[in-house]
């Protein structure tokens, strides 16, 4: 039996007086009502059937009559789905019939019985096919408000610089709650900060419900929390106030082989929170089922403190027994996570056996290049990259939306790191018949001093941390002293020499993939050349460019 036949039979059996008045036009009446339902975007078979029952009580096109403006308003309310519209039309319609008609009890009761019977009629086949089929909701069942908050967070601490010392202090007062209701939209997700499994502390998530109406005290409301390990469920009265510990994903091992990744934005542990009701109200807009993803982030707070002394004076040719492979120890490092020390020896090794060794080897190459251009070559150098002190603290912190938004990576820093270069190369240059004693000098200091503060969404993490990068350009300077030769020829500079030591150092995003940041330093020596004029008593003046140094890459280092 198709839908029209079912509805025609329903009207004939339920509304006997109407069938008698319509006679042979009963089928046409059903068609008119179905078209009218379509004009109001009512498409579901159950909703069409319930609308037909209303038309049997009020007449076709009843919603367009002035006295039934309430019906047209409900049908036009885009906030309500079909199921809610029809439920509220029936409830309101029954109340209107009681108010208007003398035998209201009879007509109003017939409307309600007809609504129940037509729902039974269309659900009968489903019940026969599936013993576990749950029919459509027929009684008001909805929540008035949902209160979600984070409990037991007094263990949380953050590092802050107080009188020159980094101390672990309680987090500022934060609103770790959110409310869902008529005036508060359902957030896209809920984010909490907590600890990883098996650690001493974990935040507890509390869900409290204020119900509007309940269809079945044993069935609704229902709170369900689904994780990768299973689900927890609370029904009825037990669901009105529940709480449970929420744990974050265990942090993965650092992929940089150093034990710690700087300012790493760890992934959250995701689960699902669902609050179920029938989502049905006799009037007004229901909240309905609430479903949110729950993202649990690690609340770990880190401190990284670094101190590096400037390097000693080095001389070339190398002093016997001293090579670039054994630079002095210049670095001290301390790493903490929530007050607990984390091994830092690999970081110290990375600075000393990485950065300091690269710098010493780069200077060796620079001297080799200088020796190829001069005789009686010598060089002294005092150079240091990322020398001074630095401290960084980082960890997740709730954003401005509290639980209703993703957290931000909070970063504070106190940096006083610099680069100091003082290189002096000496030797003799043979150019034609001339002989000249030269000194090639490069000196400069560049420092990056100042705080790093990122405790709000804006400015973003990138511009804040990239402000730590220090760039420099130290120009070479040439001094020379002509030496007497038999021919009496000498040269002089036409203009200052060209070339510089250029570089940069600081923090940058990891280049090996994954989140996090790394320390880095780059130092290059540009090619050095100088335009000269040769004065020869016999040949006169000639000009040419004297190349003193080729371009030399000194340091290209990163750690983290």
Coordinates of C-alpha atoms in Angstrom, one line a residue:
X1 CA 0.0 0.0 0.0
X2 CA 1.5 3.4 -1.0
X3 CA 1.5 6.5 1.1
X4 CA -1.6 8.1 -0.4
X5 CA -3.6 4.9 0.1
X6 CA -2.5 4.7 3.7
X7 CA -3.4 8.3 4.3
X8 CA -6.8 8.0 2.6
X9 CA -7.6 5.0 4.7
X10 CA -6.5 6.8 7.8
X11 CA -8.8 9.8 7.2
X12 CA -11.7 7.4 6.4
X13 CA -11.3 5.5 9.7
X14 CA -10.2 8.4 12.0
X15 CA -12.3 11.3 10.7
X16 CA -15.6 9.7 9.9
X17 CA -17.7 12.9 9.7
X18 CA -15.1 14.4 7.3
X19 CA -15.2 11.3 5.1
X20 CA -19.0 11.6 4.9
X21 CA -18.9 15.2 3.9
X22 CA -16.2 14.6 1.3
X23 CA -17.7 11.5 -0.2
X24 CA -15.9 10.7 -3.5
X25 CA -13.6 13.7 -3.1
X26 CA -11.6 12.2 -0.3
X27 CA -8.7 11.3 -2.5
X28 CA -8.6 14.8 -4.0
X29 CA -8.6 16.2 -0.4
X30 CA -5.5 14.2 0.4
X31 CA -3.8 15.4 -2.8
X32 CA -4.5 19.0 -2.0
X33 CA -3.1 18.6 1.5
X34 CA 0.0 16.9 0.2
X35 CA 0.6 19.8 -2.3
X36 CA 0.1 22.3 0.5
X37 CA 2.6 20.5 2.6
X38 CA 5.2 20.6 -0.2
X39 CA 4.7 24.4 -0.5
X40 CA 5.9 24.6 3.2
X41 CA 8.9 22.3 2.5
X42 CA 7.4 19.5 4.4
X43 CA 8.7 16.4 2.7
X44 CA 9.1 13.6 5.3
X45 CA 6.2 11.1 5.0
X46 CA 5.6 11.2 8.8
X47 CA 5.4 15.0 8.7
X48 CA 3.1 15.0 5.7
X49 CA 0.8 12.5 7.5
X50 CA 0.7 14.7 10.7
X51 CA 0.0 17.8 8.6
X52 CA -2.9 15.9 7.0
X53 CA -4.3 15.1 10.4
X54 CA -4.2 18.9 11.3
X55 CA -6.0 19.7 8.1
X56 CA -8.7 17.3 9.0
X57 CA -9.3 19.2 12.2
X58 CA -8.9 22.7 10.9
X59 CA -9.6 22.4 7.2
X60 CA -7.3 22.5 4.1
X61 CA -5.1 25.6 3.9
X62 CA -6.0 26.4 7.5
X63 CA -2.6 28.0 8.1
X64 CA -3.5 30.8 5.6
X65 CA -6.6 32.0 7.5
X66 CA -6.1 35.1 9.7
X67 CA -7.1 33.3 12.9
X68 CA -4.4 30.7 12.3
X69 CA -1.4 33.1 11.9
X70 CA 0.3 31.1 14.7
X71 CA 0.4 28.1 12.3
X72 CA 1.9 30.0 9.4
X73 CA 4.5 31.5 11.8
X74 CA 5.6 28.0 12.9
X75 CA 5.7 26.7 9.4
X76 CA 7.9 29.6 8.3
X77 CA 10.3 29.4 11.2
X78 CA 13.6 28.3 9.7
X79 CA 15.1 27.5 13.1
X80 CA 12.8 24.5 13.5
X81 CA 13.1 21.3 11.6
X82 CA 10.0 19.4 10.3
X83 CA 9.7 17.2 13.3
X84 CA 9.6 20.1 15.7
X85 CA 7.3 22.2 13.6
X86 CA 4.7 19.4 13.4
X87 CA 4.9 18.6 17.1
X88 CA 4.4 22.3 18.0
X89 CA 1.6 22.6 15.4
X90 CA -0.3 19.7 17.0
X91 CA 0.3 21.0 20.6
X92 CA -0.7 24.5 19.7
X93 CA -3.6 23.3 17.5
X94 CA -5.1 21.2 20.3
X95 CA -4.9 24.2 22.7
X96 CA -6.6 26.5 20.1
X97 CA -9.4 24.0 19.5
X98 CA -10.1 23.9 23.3
X99 CA -10.2 27.7 23.4
X100 CA -12.5 28.2 20.4
X101 CA -15.0 25.3 20.2
X102 CA -17.7 24.4 22.6
X103 CA -17.2 20.7 22.3
X104 CA -13.5 21.3 22.4
X105 CA -12.7 18.2 24.4
X106 CA -14.0 16.1 21.6
X107 CA -12.3 17.8 18.6
X108 CA -9.1 18.5 20.5
X109 CA -8.9 14.9 21.7
X110 CA -9.7 13.7 18.2
X111 CA -6.7 15.7 16.9
X112 CA -4.4 14.3 19.4
X113 CA -5.6 10.7 19.0
X114 CA -5.4 11.1 15.2
X115 CA -1.8 12.4 15.5
X116 CA -0.8 9.4 17.6
X117 CA -2.6 6.9 15.4
X118 CA -1.1 8.2 12.1
X119 CA 2.4 8.0 13.7
X120 CA 1.6 4.4 14.8
X121 CA 0.4 3.6 11.3
X122 CA 3.6 4.8 9.5
X123 CA 5.9 3.2 12.1
X124 CA 4.2 -0.2 12.2
X125 CA 6.3 -1.5 9.3
X126 CA 9.5 -0.5 10.9
X127 CA 8.6 -2.2 14.2
X128 CA 7.8 -5.4 12.3
X129 CA 11.2 -5.3 10.5
X130 CA 13.3 -4.3 13.4
X131 CA 12.6 -5.3 17.0
X132 CA 15.0 -2.5 18.2
X133 CA 13.4 0.2 16.2
X134 CA 12.8 3.4 18.2
X135 CA 9.9 5.5 17.1
X136 CA 9.7 9.2 16.7
X137 CA 9.7 11.3 19.9
X138 CA 6.2 12.3 20.9
X139 CA 6.7 14.2 24.2
X140 CA 8.8 17.3 25.0
X141 CA 12.4 16.3 25.9
X142 CA 15.2 18.9 25.8
X143 CA 17.8 20.6 27.9
X144 CA 17.5 24.2 29.0
X145 CA 21.3 24.7 29.5
X146 CA 24.5 22.8 29.6
X147 CA 27.3 23.9 31.9
X148 CA 30.8 22.5 31.2
X149 CA 33.8 23.3 33.3
X150 CA 37.3 22.1 34.2
X151 CA 37.9 21.1 37.8
X152 CA 41.0 20.4 39.9
X153 CA 43.5 22.6 38.0
X154 CA 45.3 24.1 41.0
X155 CA 48.3 22.0 40.2
X156 CA 49.0 24.0 37.1
X157 CA 52.0 26.4 37.1
X158 CA 53.7 28.6 34.6
X159 CA 57.2 30.0 34.5
X160 CA 57.5 33.7 34.9
X161 CA 60.5 36.1 35.3
X162 CA 60.4 37.7 38.7
X163 CA 63.3 40.0 39.8
X164 CA 65.6 38.3 37.3
X165 CA 64.7 34.8 38.3
X166 CA 62.4 32.3 36.5
X167 CA 59.8 31.0 39.0
X168 CA 56.9 28.6 38.7
X169 CA 53.8 30.5 39.6
X170 CA 50.1 29.6 39.6
X171 CA 48.3 30.4 36.3
X172 CA 46.3 33.6 36.2
X173 CA 42.6 33.4 36.9
X174 CA 41.0 31.9 33.8
X175 CA 37.4 31.2 33.0
X176 CA 37.6 27.5 32.6
X177 CA 33.8 27.0 31.9
X178 CA 31.4 27.4 29.2
X179 CA 27.6 27.4 28.9
X180 CA 25.4 26.2 26.1
X181 CA 21.8 27.4 26.0
X182 CA 19.4 29.7 24.2
X183 CA 21.8 32.6 24.5
X184 CA 25.0 30.6 24.1
X185 CA 25.8 28.8 20.9
X186 CA 27.3 25.3 20.8
X187 CA 31.0 25.7 20.2
X188 CA 32.7 23.8 17.4
X189 CA 35.0 22.0 19.9
X190 CA 36.0 22.0 23.5
X191 CA 39.6 22.2 24.4
X192 CA 41.1 21.4 27.8
X193 CA 44.7 21.4 29.2
X194 CA 45.6 18.4 31.3
X195 CA 48.4 15.8 31.8
X196 CA 49.4 12.7 30.0
X197 CA 48.3 9.3 31.4
X198 CA 50.1 7.8 34.4
X199 CA 51.1 11.3 35.7
X200 CA 50.2 12.5 39.1
X201 CA 47.6 15.1 38.1
X202 CA 44.8 15.3 35.6
X203 CA 42.1 17.8 35.1
X204 CA 38.5 16.7 35.6
X205 CA 35.7 17.7 33.1
X206 CA 32.4 18.4 34.7
X207 CA 29.1 18.4 32.8
X208 CA 25.9 19.7 34.4
X209 CA 22.5 19.7 32.8
X210 CA 19.5 21.9 33.4
X211 CA 16.6 20.0 31.8
X212 CA 13.7 21.7 30.1
X213 CA 11.5 18.6 29.9
X214 CA 12.2 14.8 30.0
X215 CA 10.4 12.1 28.1
X216 CA 11.7 9.2 30.2
X217 CA 13.6 9.6 33.4
X218 CA 15.5 6.4 32.8
X219 CA 16.5 7.2 29.3
X220 CA 17.1 10.9 28.9
X221 CA 19.1 13.0 29.2
X222 CA 22.2 10.9 28.3
X223 CA 25.8 12.0 28.4
X224 CA 28.4 9.9 26.5
X225 CA 32.1 10.3 26.3
X226 CA 33.8 8.3 23.6
X227 CA 37.6 7.7 23.4
X228 CA 39.8 5.4 21.5
X229 CA 39.7 3.0 24.4
X230 CA 35.9 2.8 24.7
X231 CA 33.0 4.9 26.0
X232 CA 31.4 6.0 29.2
X233 CA 27.7 6.7 29.5
X234 CA 25.4 8.2 32.0
X235 CA 21.6 8.2 31.7
X236 CA 18.6 9.9 33.3
X237 CA 19.2 11.3 36.7
X238 CA 22.8 10.2 36.8
X239 CA 23.5 12.3 33.7
X240 CA 22.5 15.6 35.3
X241 CA 25.9 16.2 37.0
X242 CA 28.9 14.0 35.9
X243 CA 32.6 14.4 35.9
X244 CA 35.6 12.4 34.9
X245 CA 39.4 12.8 34.5
X246 CA 40.5 13.9 31.0
X247 CA 44.0 12.9 29.9
X248 CA 46.1 14.1 27.0
X249 CA 48.1 12.2 24.5
X250 CA 51.6 11.1 25.7
X251 CA 54.1 13.4 24.1
X252 CA 56.0 11.7 21.3
X253 CA 59.8 11.3 21.6
X254 CA 61.6 14.3 20.2
X255 CA 62.6 13.6 16.6
X256 CA 65.7 15.7 16.9
X257 CA 67.6 13.2 19.1
X258 CA 68.0 15.9 21.8
X259 CA 65.3 14.8 24.1
X260 CA 63.4 18.1 23.8
X261 CA 61.9 20.0 20.9
X262 CA 61.8 23.7 21.4
X263 CA 58.3 25.3 21.4
X264 CA 56.7 22.2 20.0
X265 CA 53.0 22.5 19.4
X266 CA 52.0 19.0 20.5
X267 CA 48.9 17.3 19.1
X268 CA 45.8 16.9 21.3
X269 CA 44.1 13.7 22.3
X270 CA 40.7 13.8 20.6
X271 CA 37.5 12.3 22.0
X272 CA 33.8 12.9 21.5
X273 CA 31.3 14.3 24.0
X274 CA 27.6 13.9 23.3
X275 CA 24.6 15.0 25.2
X276 CA 21.4 13.3 23.9
X277 CA 17.7 14.3 24.3
X278 CA 14.8 14.0 21.9
X279 CA 15.3 17.7 21.0
X280 CA 11.6 18.4 21.2
X281 CA 9.7 21.3 22.8
X282 CA 6.1 22.3 22.9
X283 CA 7.1 25.8 22.1
X284 CA 10.3 27.7 21.4
X285 CA 13.5 26.5 19.7
X286 CA 15.0 23.3 21.2
X287 CA 18.7 23.0 21.9
X288 CA 18.5 19.4 20.8
X289 CA 21.4 16.9 21.0
X290 CA 24.8 18.5 21.8
X291 CA 27.8 16.9 20.1
X292 CA 31.4 18.3 20.5
X293 CA 34.8 17.0 19.9
X294 CA 36.9 17.2 23.0
X295 CA 40.6 18.1 22.4
X296 CA 42.9 17.4 25.4
X297 CA 46.3 19.2 25.2
X298 CA 49.3 18.7 27.4
X299 CA 49.6 21.3 30.0
X300 CA 53.4 20.8 30.3
X301 CA 55.4 24.0 30.8
X302 CA 59.1 24.1 29.7
X303 CA 62.1 26.3 30.6
X304 CA 65.2 26.4 28.5
X305 CA 68.1 28.5 29.8
X306 CA 71.4 28.9 27.9
X307 CA 74.6 30.7 28.7
X308 CA 77.6 31.0 26.4
X309 CA 80.9 32.7 27.0
X310 CA 82.8 34.4 24.2
X311 CA 85.6 32.4 22.6
X312 CA 89.3 32.9 23.2
X313 CA 91.8 34.6 20.9
X314 CA 92.9 32.1 18.2
X315 CA 96.0 32.4 16.1
X316 CA 97.1 31.0 12.7
X317 CA 99.2 29.2 11.8
X318 CA 97.8 27.1 14.6
X319 CA 99.8 26.7 17.8
X320 CA 101.4 23.3 18.0
X321 CA 99.0 20.8 19.6
X322 CA 95.9 23.1 19.1
X323 CA 93.4 22.3 16.4
X324 CA 89.9 23.2 15.4
X325 CA 88.7 19.9 16.9
X326 CA 89.2 20.9 20.5
X327 CA 87.5 24.2 21.1
X328 CA 87.2 25.2 24.8
X329 CA 83.9 24.5 26.7
X330 CA 81.9 27.7 26.4
X331 CA 78.3 26.5 26.9
X332 CA 76.0 25.9 29.9
X333 CA 72.4 24.8 29.5
X334 CA 69.5 24.0 31.9
X335 CA 66.2 22.5 30.8
X336 CA 63.1 22.0 33.1
X337 CA 59.7 20.6 32.6
X338 CA 57.3 21.6 35.3
X339 CA 60.1 22.0 37.8
X340 CA 61.8 18.7 36.9
X341 CA 65.3 18.8 35.4
X342 CA 65.6 17.3 31.9
X343 CA 69.1 16.1 30.6
X344 CA 70.7 18.9 28.6
X345 CA 74.2 17.5 27.8
X346 CA 73.2 16.8 24.2
X347 CA 72.3 20.5 23.8
X348 CA 75.7 21.5 25.2
X349 CA 77.4 19.1 22.9
X350 CA 75.4 20.5 20.0
X351 CA 76.6 24.0 20.6
X352 CA 80.2 23.1 21.3
X353 CA 80.8 20.2 18.9
X354 CA 78.5 21.8 16.4
X355 CA 78.5 25.6 16.4
X356 CA 81.9 26.3 18.0
X357 CA 83.6 23.6 16.0
X358 CA 82.1 24.7 12.7
X359 CA 83.2 28.3 13.5
X360 CA 86.8 27.1 14.2
X361 CA 86.8 25.0 11.0
X362 CA 85.4 27.9 9.0
X363 CA 88.1 30.2 10.2
X364 CA 90.7 27.5 9.2
X365 CA 89.3 27.6 5.7
X366 CA 89.4 31.4 5.8
X367 CA 93.1 31.3 6.7
X368 CA 93.8 28.8 4.0
X369 CA 92.2 31.1 1.4
X370 CA 94.2 34.0 2.8
X371 CA 97.4 32.0 2.6
X372 CA 96.7 31.3 -1.1
X373 CA 96.7 35.0 -1.8
X374 CA 99.6 36.2 0.4
X375 CA 103.0 35.1 1.7
X376 CA 104.2 35.3 5.3
X377 CA 100.5 34.8 6.2
X378 CA 99.1 35.0 9.7
X379 CA 95.8 35.5 11.3
X380 CA 94.3 36.3 14.7
X381 CA 90.6 36.0 15.5
X382 CA 88.2 36.4 18.4
X383 CA 84.8 35.2 17.2
X384 CA 81.7 34.0 18.9
X385 CA 78.2 33.2 17.7
X386 CA 75.1 33.2 19.9
X387 CA 77.2 34.3 22.9
X388 CA 75.6 35.6 26.1
X389 CA 72.5 34.3 27.8
X390 CA 69.0 33.3 26.8
X391 CA 65.9 31.9 28.5
X392 CA 62.7 30.6 26.9
X393 CA 59.6 29.2 28.5
X394 CA 56.7 27.8 26.5
X395 CA 53.6 25.7 26.9
X396 CA 49.9 25.6 26.0
X397 CA 47.6 28.2 27.5
X398 CA 43.8 28.6 27.1
X399 CA 42.9 31.2 24.4
X400 CA 40.6 34.1 24.8
X401 CA 37.6 31.8 24.3
X402 CA 38.6 29.5 27.2
X403 CA 37.3 26.0 26.7
X404 CA 35.5 27.0 23.5
X405 CA 38.6 27.7 21.4
X406 CA 41.9 26.1 20.6
X407 CA 44.6 27.1 23.1
X408 CA 47.6 29.2 22.1
X409 CA 51.3 28.4 22.5
X410 CA 52.4 30.8 25.2
X411 CA 56.1 31.8 24.9
X412 CA 58.1 34.1 27.1
X413 CA 61.8 34.8 26.6
X414 CA 64.6 36.9 27.8
X415 CA 67.4 37.1 25.2
X416 CA 70.8 38.7 25.4
X417 CA 72.7 36.9 22.7
X418 CA 75.1 38.4 20.3
X419 CA 77.8 37.9 17.7
X420 CA 81.3 39.3 18.1
X421 CA 83.8 39.1 15.3
X422 CA 87.4 40.5 15.4
X423 CA 89.6 39.1 12.7
X424 CA 93.0 40.4 11.6
X425 CA 94.8 38.8 8.6
X426 CA 98.4 39.9 7.8
X427 CA 100.7 39.0 5.0
X428 CA 102.7 40.2 2.0
X429 CA 101.2 40.6 -1.5
X430 CA 103.3 40.4 -4.6
X431 CA 101.6 42.2 -7.5
X432 CA 103.7 42.6 -10.6
X433 CA 107.0 43.9 -9.4
X434 CA 105.5 45.5 -6.3
X435 CA 105.7 44.1 -2.8
X436 CA 103.3 45.2 -0.1
X437 CA 102.6 44.3 3.5
X438 CA 98.9 44.2 4.1
X439 CA 96.5 43.9 7.0
X440 CA 92.9 42.8 6.3
X441 CA 90.6 43.6 9.2
X442 CA 87.0 42.8 10.0
X443 CA 85.3 43.8 13.2
X444 CA 81.8 44.0 14.5
X445 CA 79.3 43.3 17.1
X446 CA 75.6 42.4 16.7
X447 CA 73.3 41.7 19.6
X448 CA 69.7 40.6 20.0
X449 CA 68.6 41.9 23.3
X450 CA 65.1 42.0 24.6
X451 CA 62.1 40.2 25.8
X452 CA 59.9 37.7 23.8
X453 CA 56.3 37.9 24.8
X454 CA 53.5 35.9 23.3
X455 CA 50.5 35.5 25.7
X456 CA 47.7 36.4 23.3
X457 CA 46.6 35.2 19.9
X458 CA 47.9 38.3 18.2
X459 CA 50.7 38.8 17.4
X460 CA 51.2 35.3 16.1
X461 CA 53.9 32.9 17.1
X462 CA 56.0 33.4 13.9
X463 CA 56.5 37.2 14.1
X464 CA 57.2 37.1 17.8
X465 CA 59.9 34.4 17.6
X466 CA 61.4 35.6 14.3
X467 CA 62.1 38.9 16.1
X468 CA 64.9 37.0 17.9
X469 CA 66.9 36.7 14.6
X470 CA 69.9 39.0 14.5
X471 CA 71.4 39.9 11.1
X472 CA 74.7 41.6 10.5
X473 CA 77.1 42.8 7.8
X474 CA 80.7 43.6 8.9
X475 CA 82.7 45.3 6.2
X476 CA 86.3 44.4 5.6
X477 CA 88.9 47.1 5.9
X478 CA 92.4 47.0 4.3
X479 CA 95.5 48.6 5.6
X480 CA 98.8 48.4 3.6
X481 CA 102.4 49.4 3.7
X482 CA 104.4 49.4 0.4
X483 CA 107.8 47.7 0.7
X484 CA 110.9 48.9 -1.2
X485 CA 111.7 47.0 -4.4
X486 CA 114.5 47.6 -6.9
X487 CA 112.2 48.8 -9.6
X488 CA 110.7 51.5 -7.3
X489 CA 107.1 50.4 -8.1
X490 CA 104.3 50.7 -5.5
X491 CA 100.5 50.5 -5.6
X492 CA 97.8 52.5 -3.9
X493 CA 94.1 51.9 -3.3
X494 CA 91.8 53.6 -5.8
X495 CA 88.7 53.0 -3.5
X496 CA 88.1 51.0 -0.3
X497 CA 88.0 47.2 -0.6
X498 CA 84.7 45.5 -1.3
X499 CA 83.5 42.5 0.8
X500 CA 82.1 41.8 4.2
X501 CA 81.3 39.1 6.7
X502 CA 77.6 38.6 6.7
X503 CA 75.4 36.3 8.7
X504 CA 72.4 35.8 10.9
X505 CA 71.5 33.8 14.0
X506 CA 68.5 33.2 16.3
X507 CA 65.5 31.0 16.2
X508 CA 63.6 29.6 13.2
X509 CA 61.1 26.9 12.5
X510 CA 62.6 23.4 12.3
X511 CA 63.8 22.6 8.8
X512 CA 63.8 18.9 9.3
X513 CA 60.0 18.6 9.4
X514 CA 57.5 18.5 12.3
X515 CA 56.6 21.4 14.6
X516 CA 58.9 23.2 16.9
X517 CA 61.8 25.6 16.5
X518 CA 65.6 25.4 16.4
X519 CA 68.6 27.6 17.1
X520 CA 70.6 28.4 14.0
X521 CA 73.6 30.5 12.8
X522 CA 75.0 31.3 9.4
X523 CA 78.3 33.1 8.7
X524 CA 79.8 33.8 5.3
X525 CA 82.8 35.7 4.1
X526 CA 82.2 37.5 0.8
X527 CA 84.9 37.7 -1.8
X528 CA 87.3 40.6 -1.0
X529 CA 88.8 42.7 -3.8
X530 CA 90.3 46.1 -4.0
X531 CA 90.8 48.4 -7.1
X532 CA 94.5 49.5 -7.1
X533 CA 96.7 51.8 -9.1
X534 CA 100.3 50.6 -9.7
X535 CA 102.8 53.4 -10.0
X536 CA 105.8 52.3 -12.0
X537 CA 108.6 54.8 -12.8
X538 CA 109.1 53.2 -16.2
X539 CA 105.7 52.0 -17.2
X540 CA 103.6 54.7 -15.6
X541 CA 100.3 54.1 -13.9
X542 CA 98.1 51.1 -14.5
X543 CA 94.9 50.1 -12.8
X544 CA 93.6 46.6 -11.9
X545 CA 91.6 44.8 -9.3
X546 CA 93.5 42.9 -6.6
X547 CA 91.7 39.8 -5.3
X548 CA 92.6 39.1 -1.7
X549 CA 90.0 36.5 -0.7
X550 CA 87.5 34.3 -2.5
X551 CA 84.0 33.8 -1.0
X552 CA 84.2 31.4 2.0
X553 CA 81.3 29.7 3.8
X554 CA 82.2 29.7 7.4
X555 CA 79.2 28.4 9.4
X556 CA 75.9 26.9 8.5
X557 CA 74.6 25.3 11.7
X558 CA 71.3 24.5 13.4
X559 CA 70.3 22.7 16.5
X560 CA 66.9 21.6 17.5

